[in-house]
Structures are given as C-alpha cells and as structure tokens.
C-alpha cells in the first residue's frame, strides 16, 4: 500500500476518539447505578475499543511506518494523540456520562454513516460496521437523557448540569482546521463542519423531549485535534499504557 500520511492522520484521530472514549466508559464497570447498566456500558466501551482497533490498524497501514495497533495505542505520547478533548475528560458523574454519550454517539452515527461511502474501501467497511453499533449507543444514551431529564426535580437538575458541563466541548467535533485540503478533496473523508447542523439538530430534539434547556455556554478552547490536551489525558494514558511500556515487546 502506498503511504497516505494525510489520510492516516484523519483515521488516527477517529481511532483516538474511540480509544479514549472506551477507556472512560470502562471506568463505569462496577460503578454504574445498576447491574444492567454495568453490562451495558461495558458493551458500549468494548464496541468503541473494537472500532479503535480497526481504525488504528488501518491508520498504521496508511502511514507506511510499520506501526501496528498496539504500537499506536501504547507507545505514542500525549502530544501525538489527536482525539477531541471532549472524550478525555473525567466523567465520574452518571449524568455527565450520558450527556457525553448522547453527543458523541450522535456525532459518530452521522460520521460513520457518511464514511460508509468513502472512496477508501477499508475505511468504508469499518464505518459500515461501526454505524450499526453506534445506533445502539445513541439509543441507550437518548433513553437515559429522557429518563433523567423528564424525571424528578432532582434528576432534571442533574441532567441539566451535566449537559451544561459537556456542551462547551462539542464544538471541536466540527472543526476543519486540522485537515489538509487535499485530503478533503479525495472523497475518502468527511468534512467535520458538514456534520454540525444535522448532529446538533438531533441532539437538540432529544433535549427538547427531555425538557432540558439547550445550553448557551460559549465553546471551550479545545485543540485536541492539534495535539493540545487537557491534563486529564496524561493521567489516563499513564494508566492505559503502563503495562505495555513496562514490558516492551512482551507477548501473551
């Protein structure tokens, strides 16, 4: 395969989104409000991890440097990750977890649906499978946001606070500035800004049904696509990469 570094960086960014999201969701195993939710969030996290593995492997092939999925996941430093800052922040409040899952899964559903028509056959195949998984994630998040938002006075207040906290970070999902123009012209990728209107419309409809007011917070300064992250990513990577870096080259 001829090296395609521009496309490789795009695929790697999507892989990082899924990988870091899966790590945050894994935190909820044994901590969710009920046993069924432990299982549900574990399964959603595993779906995200599976998507990350396929995307990392494809990114490795595209960049032509001989790196496989493990090397890309475990042996890159913080500044080399290209995930949006939205997915890396701590989410130890269940309302925040559901608010974030609603935003991320709505975006991924639109993204993967569009990428299923990519001119890159491997990326199209990965997206066609992932969009089916993300449809479940979206349905799960929507049900919880409706349940909490239109529930008791207390649950409504918590859901509103969670959305207010997450909302400033979603704008980076629609940022075009990190992509090379030639990559956008190839037909293999989706222009991030093209997803803004349909994704926000879908999220806002869920908020309306949940009786939650649309947040009016200004966008956060979020440059994860450029390798500039919150301090919380460093702690996450230290935990995620510790074993592989302690025993480089080990197999099991």
Coordinates of C-alpha atoms in Angstrom, one line a residue:
X1 CA 0.0 0.0 0.0
X2 CA 1.3 3.4 -0.9
X3 CA 1.7 5.7 2.1
X4 CA -1.0 8.2 2.5
X5 CA 0.0 10.3 5.6
X6 CA -2.8 12.8 5.3
X7 CA -5.5 10.2 5.3
X8 CA -3.6 8.3 8.0
X9 CA -3.8 11.3 10.4
X10 CA -7.5 11.5 9.8
X11 CA -8.1 7.9 10.5
X12 CA -5.8 8.0 13.5
X13 CA -7.8 10.9 15.0
X14 CA -11.1 8.9 14.8
X15 CA -9.3 5.9 16.3
X16 CA -8.1 8.0 19.2
X17 CA -11.7 9.3 19.8
X18 CA -12.9 5.8 20.1
X19 CA -10.0 4.5 22.1
X20 CA -10.1 7.2 24.7
X21 CA -13.9 7.1 24.9
X22 CA -13.7 3.3 25.6
X23 CA -11.3 3.9 28.4
X24 CA -13.6 6.4 30.1
X25 CA -16.6 4.1 29.7
X26 CA -14.6 1.3 31.2
X27 CA -14.4 3.2 34.5
X28 CA -18.1 2.6 35.0
X29 CA -17.8 -1.1 35.3
X30 CA -18.8 -1.9 38.9
X31 CA -19.7 1.7 39.4
X32 CA -22.9 2.2 37.3
X33 CA -26.2 2.8 39.2
X34 CA -27.5 -0.7 38.5
X35 CA -26.1 -4.1 37.4
X36 CA -27.7 -3.9 33.9
X37 CA -26.0 -0.6 33.3
X38 CA -22.6 -2.1 34.3
X39 CA -23.1 -4.6 31.5
X40 CA -24.5 -2.0 29.0
X41 CA -21.6 0.5 29.5
X42 CA -19.1 -2.4 29.3
X43 CA -20.5 -3.5 26.0
X44 CA -20.6 0.1 24.6
X45 CA -16.9 0.5 25.7
X46 CA -16.0 -2.8 24.0
X47 CA -17.7 -1.6 20.8
X48 CA -15.7 1.6 20.9
X49 CA -12.5 -0.4 21.6
X50 CA -13.2 -2.7 18.6
X51 CA -13.7 0.4 16.4
X52 CA -10.5 1.9 17.7
X53 CA -8.5 -1.3 16.9
X54 CA -9.7 -1.5 13.3
X55 CA -9.1 2.2 12.8
X56 CA -5.6 2.1 14.4
X57 CA -4.6 -0.9 12.3
X58 CA -5.8 0.9 9.1
X59 CA -4.0 4.1 10.1
X60 CA -0.8 2.1 10.6
X61 CA -1.1 0.7 7.1
X62 CA -1.8 4.1 5.6
X63 CA 1.1 5.9 7.2
X64 CA 3.5 3.2 6.0
X65 CA 5.9 3.4 9.0
X66 CA 5.4 -0.2 10.1
X67 CA 3.5 0.6 13.3
X68 CA 0.7 -1.7 14.3
X69 CA -2.4 -1.0 16.5
X70 CA -0.5 -1.8 19.8
X71 CA 2.4 0.5 18.9
X72 CA 0.0 3.3 18.1
X73 CA -2.1 2.8 21.2
X74 CA 0.6 2.2 23.8
X75 CA 3.8 3.9 22.5
X76 CA 2.7 7.3 21.5
X77 CA 3.0 10.3 23.9
X78 CA 0.2 12.6 24.9
X79 CA 1.0 15.3 22.2
X80 CA 0.8 12.6 19.5
X81 CA -2.8 11.8 20.3
X82 CA -5.4 13.5 18.1
X83 CA -8.7 12.8 19.9
X84 CA -11.1 15.7 20.7
X85 CA -10.8 16.9 24.3
X86 CA -14.5 16.1 24.9
X87 CA -13.8 12.3 25.2
X88 CA -10.8 12.6 27.5
X89 CA -12.2 14.5 30.4
X90 CA -13.2 12.6 33.6
X91 CA -16.8 11.5 33.7
X92 CA -17.4 10.2 37.2
X93 CA -21.0 11.6 37.3
X94 CA -23.5 9.4 35.6
X95 CA -25.4 12.3 34.1
X96 CA -22.2 13.6 32.5
X97 CA -21.5 10.1 31.1
X98 CA -25.0 10.0 29.5
X99 CA -24.8 13.6 28.2
X100 CA -21.4 12.9 26.6
X101 CA -22.5 9.6 25.2
X102 CA -25.5 11.3 23.6
X103 CA -23.3 13.9 22.0
X104 CA -20.5 11.5 20.9
X105 CA -22.8 8.8 19.6
X106 CA -25.0 11.2 17.7
X107 CA -21.9 12.6 16.0
X108 CA -20.3 9.1 15.4
X109 CA -23.6 7.9 13.9
X110 CA -23.7 10.7 11.4
X111 CA -19.9 10.4 10.7
X112 CA -19.8 6.7 10.2
X113 CA -23.0 6.8 8.1
X114 CA -21.3 9.3 5.8
X115 CA -17.9 7.4 5.8
X116 CA -19.6 4.2 4.7
X117 CA -19.5 5.9 1.2
X118 CA -15.8 6.7 1.5
X119 CA -13.6 6.2 -1.6
X120 CA -11.2 4.3 0.8
X121 CA -12.6 0.8 0.8
X122 CA -11.2 -0.2 4.1
X123 CA -12.5 2.9 5.9
X124 CA -15.9 2.5 4.3
X125 CA -16.1 -1.1 5.5
X126 CA -15.1 -0.1 9.1
X127 CA -17.6 2.6 9.1
X128 CA -20.4 0.4 7.7
X129 CA -20.0 -1.9 10.6
X130 CA -19.5 0.8 13.2
X131 CA -22.6 2.7 12.3
X132 CA -24.7 -0.2 13.4
X133 CA -23.0 -0.4 16.8
X134 CA -23.3 3.3 17.4
X135 CA -27.0 3.2 16.7
X136 CA -27.4 1.2 19.9
X137 CA -25.1 3.6 21.8
X138 CA -27.2 6.5 20.7
X139 CA -30.5 4.8 21.6
X140 CA -29.1 3.9 25.0
X141 CA -27.9 7.5 25.7
X142 CA -31.2 9.0 24.5
X143 CA -33.3 6.8 26.7
X144 CA -31.3 7.8 29.8
X145 CA -31.3 11.5 29.0
X146 CA -35.1 11.4 28.5
X147 CA -35.5 9.4 31.7
X148 CA -33.3 11.7 33.8
X149 CA -34.3 15.0 32.2
X150 CA -38.0 14.4 32.4
X151 CA -37.9 12.6 35.7
X152 CA -37.8 14.0 39.2
X153 CA -36.9 17.6 40.0
X154 CA -33.5 16.3 41.3
X155 CA -32.7 14.2 38.2
X156 CA -33.7 17.0 35.9
X157 CA -31.3 19.4 37.7
X158 CA -28.5 16.9 37.5
X159 CA -29.1 16.3 33.8
X160 CA -29.2 20.0 33.0
X161 CA -25.9 20.5 34.9
X162 CA -24.3 17.6 33.1
X163 CA -25.2 19.0 29.7
X164 CA -24.1 22.5 30.7
X165 CA -20.7 21.0 31.6
X166 CA -20.3 19.0 28.3
X167 CA -21.7 21.4 25.8
X168 CA -18.7 23.8 25.5
X169 CA -16.5 20.9 24.4
X170 CA -18.6 19.5 21.5
X171 CA -17.7 22.3 19.0
X172 CA -14.3 20.6 18.3
X173 CA -16.2 17.7 16.7
X174 CA -16.9 20.1 13.8
X175 CA -13.5 21.7 13.4
X176 CA -12.0 21.6 9.9
X177 CA -8.7 23.3 10.7
X178 CA -6.6 20.2 11.3
X179 CA -7.2 18.6 8.0
X180 CA -5.1 19.1 4.9
X181 CA -7.2 20.5 1.9
X182 CA -6.0 17.7 -0.4
X183 CA -7.4 15.0 1.9
X184 CA -10.8 16.7 1.9
X185 CA -10.7 16.7 -1.9
X186 CA -10.0 13.0 -2.2
X187 CA -13.5 11.9 -1.2
X188 CA -12.2 9.5 1.4
X189 CA -13.1 11.6 4.4
X190 CA -16.0 13.7 5.7
X191 CA -15.6 17.4 6.2
X192 CA -16.3 17.8 10.0
X193 CA -18.2 21.1 9.7
X194 CA -20.7 19.4 7.3
X195 CA -21.9 17.3 10.3
X196 CA -22.6 20.3 12.6
X197 CA -26.2 21.1 11.6
X198 CA -27.6 17.5 11.4
X199 CA -25.8 16.4 14.6
X200 CA -26.9 19.5 16.7
X201 CA -30.4 19.3 15.4
X202 CA -30.7 15.7 16.5
X203 CA -29.2 16.4 19.9
X204 CA -31.4 19.4 20.5
X205 CA -34.5 17.4 19.6
X206 CA -33.6 14.9 22.4
X207 CA -33.1 17.8 24.8
X208 CA -36.5 19.2 23.9
X209 CA -38.2 15.9 24.6
X210 CA -36.2 15.6 27.9
X211 CA -37.4 19.1 28.9
X212 CA -33.8 20.2 29.3
X213 CA -32.9 23.7 28.2
X214 CA -30.3 23.9 25.3
X215 CA -27.1 25.1 26.9
X216 CA -25.8 28.6 26.0
X217 CA -22.2 28.2 27.1
X218 CA -19.5 29.5 24.8
X219 CA -17.2 26.9 23.2
X220 CA -14.2 25.9 25.2
X221 CA -10.7 26.4 23.9
X222 CA -10.3 22.8 22.7
X223 CA -7.3 21.8 20.5
X224 CA -7.1 18.1 20.9
X225 CA -7.0 17.5 17.1
X226 CA -3.8 19.6 17.1
X227 CA -2.2 17.5 20.0
X228 CA -3.0 20.0 22.8
X229 CA -5.0 18.3 25.5
X230 CA -6.3 18.8 29.0
X231 CA -4.1 17.5 31.8
X232 CA -6.6 14.6 32.3
X233 CA -5.4 12.8 29.2
X234 CA -1.9 12.4 30.6
X235 CA -3.3 10.6 33.7
X236 CA -5.5 8.3 31.5
X237 CA -2.6 7.4 29.2
X238 CA -0.3 6.7 32.2
X239 CA -2.7 4.1 33.4
X240 CA -3.6 2.7 30.0
X241 CA 0.0 2.4 28.7
X242 CA 1.7 1.4 31.9
X243 CA 1.8 -2.4 31.4
X244 CA 2.9 -2.3 27.7
X245 CA 5.6 0.2 28.5
X246 CA 6.9 -1.7 31.5
X247 CA 7.3 -4.8 29.4
X248 CA 8.0 -3.6 25.8
X249 CA 7.9 -6.4 23.2
X250 CA 6.2 -8.9 25.6
X251 CA 3.6 -11.2 24.1
X252 CA 0.8 -13.2 25.8

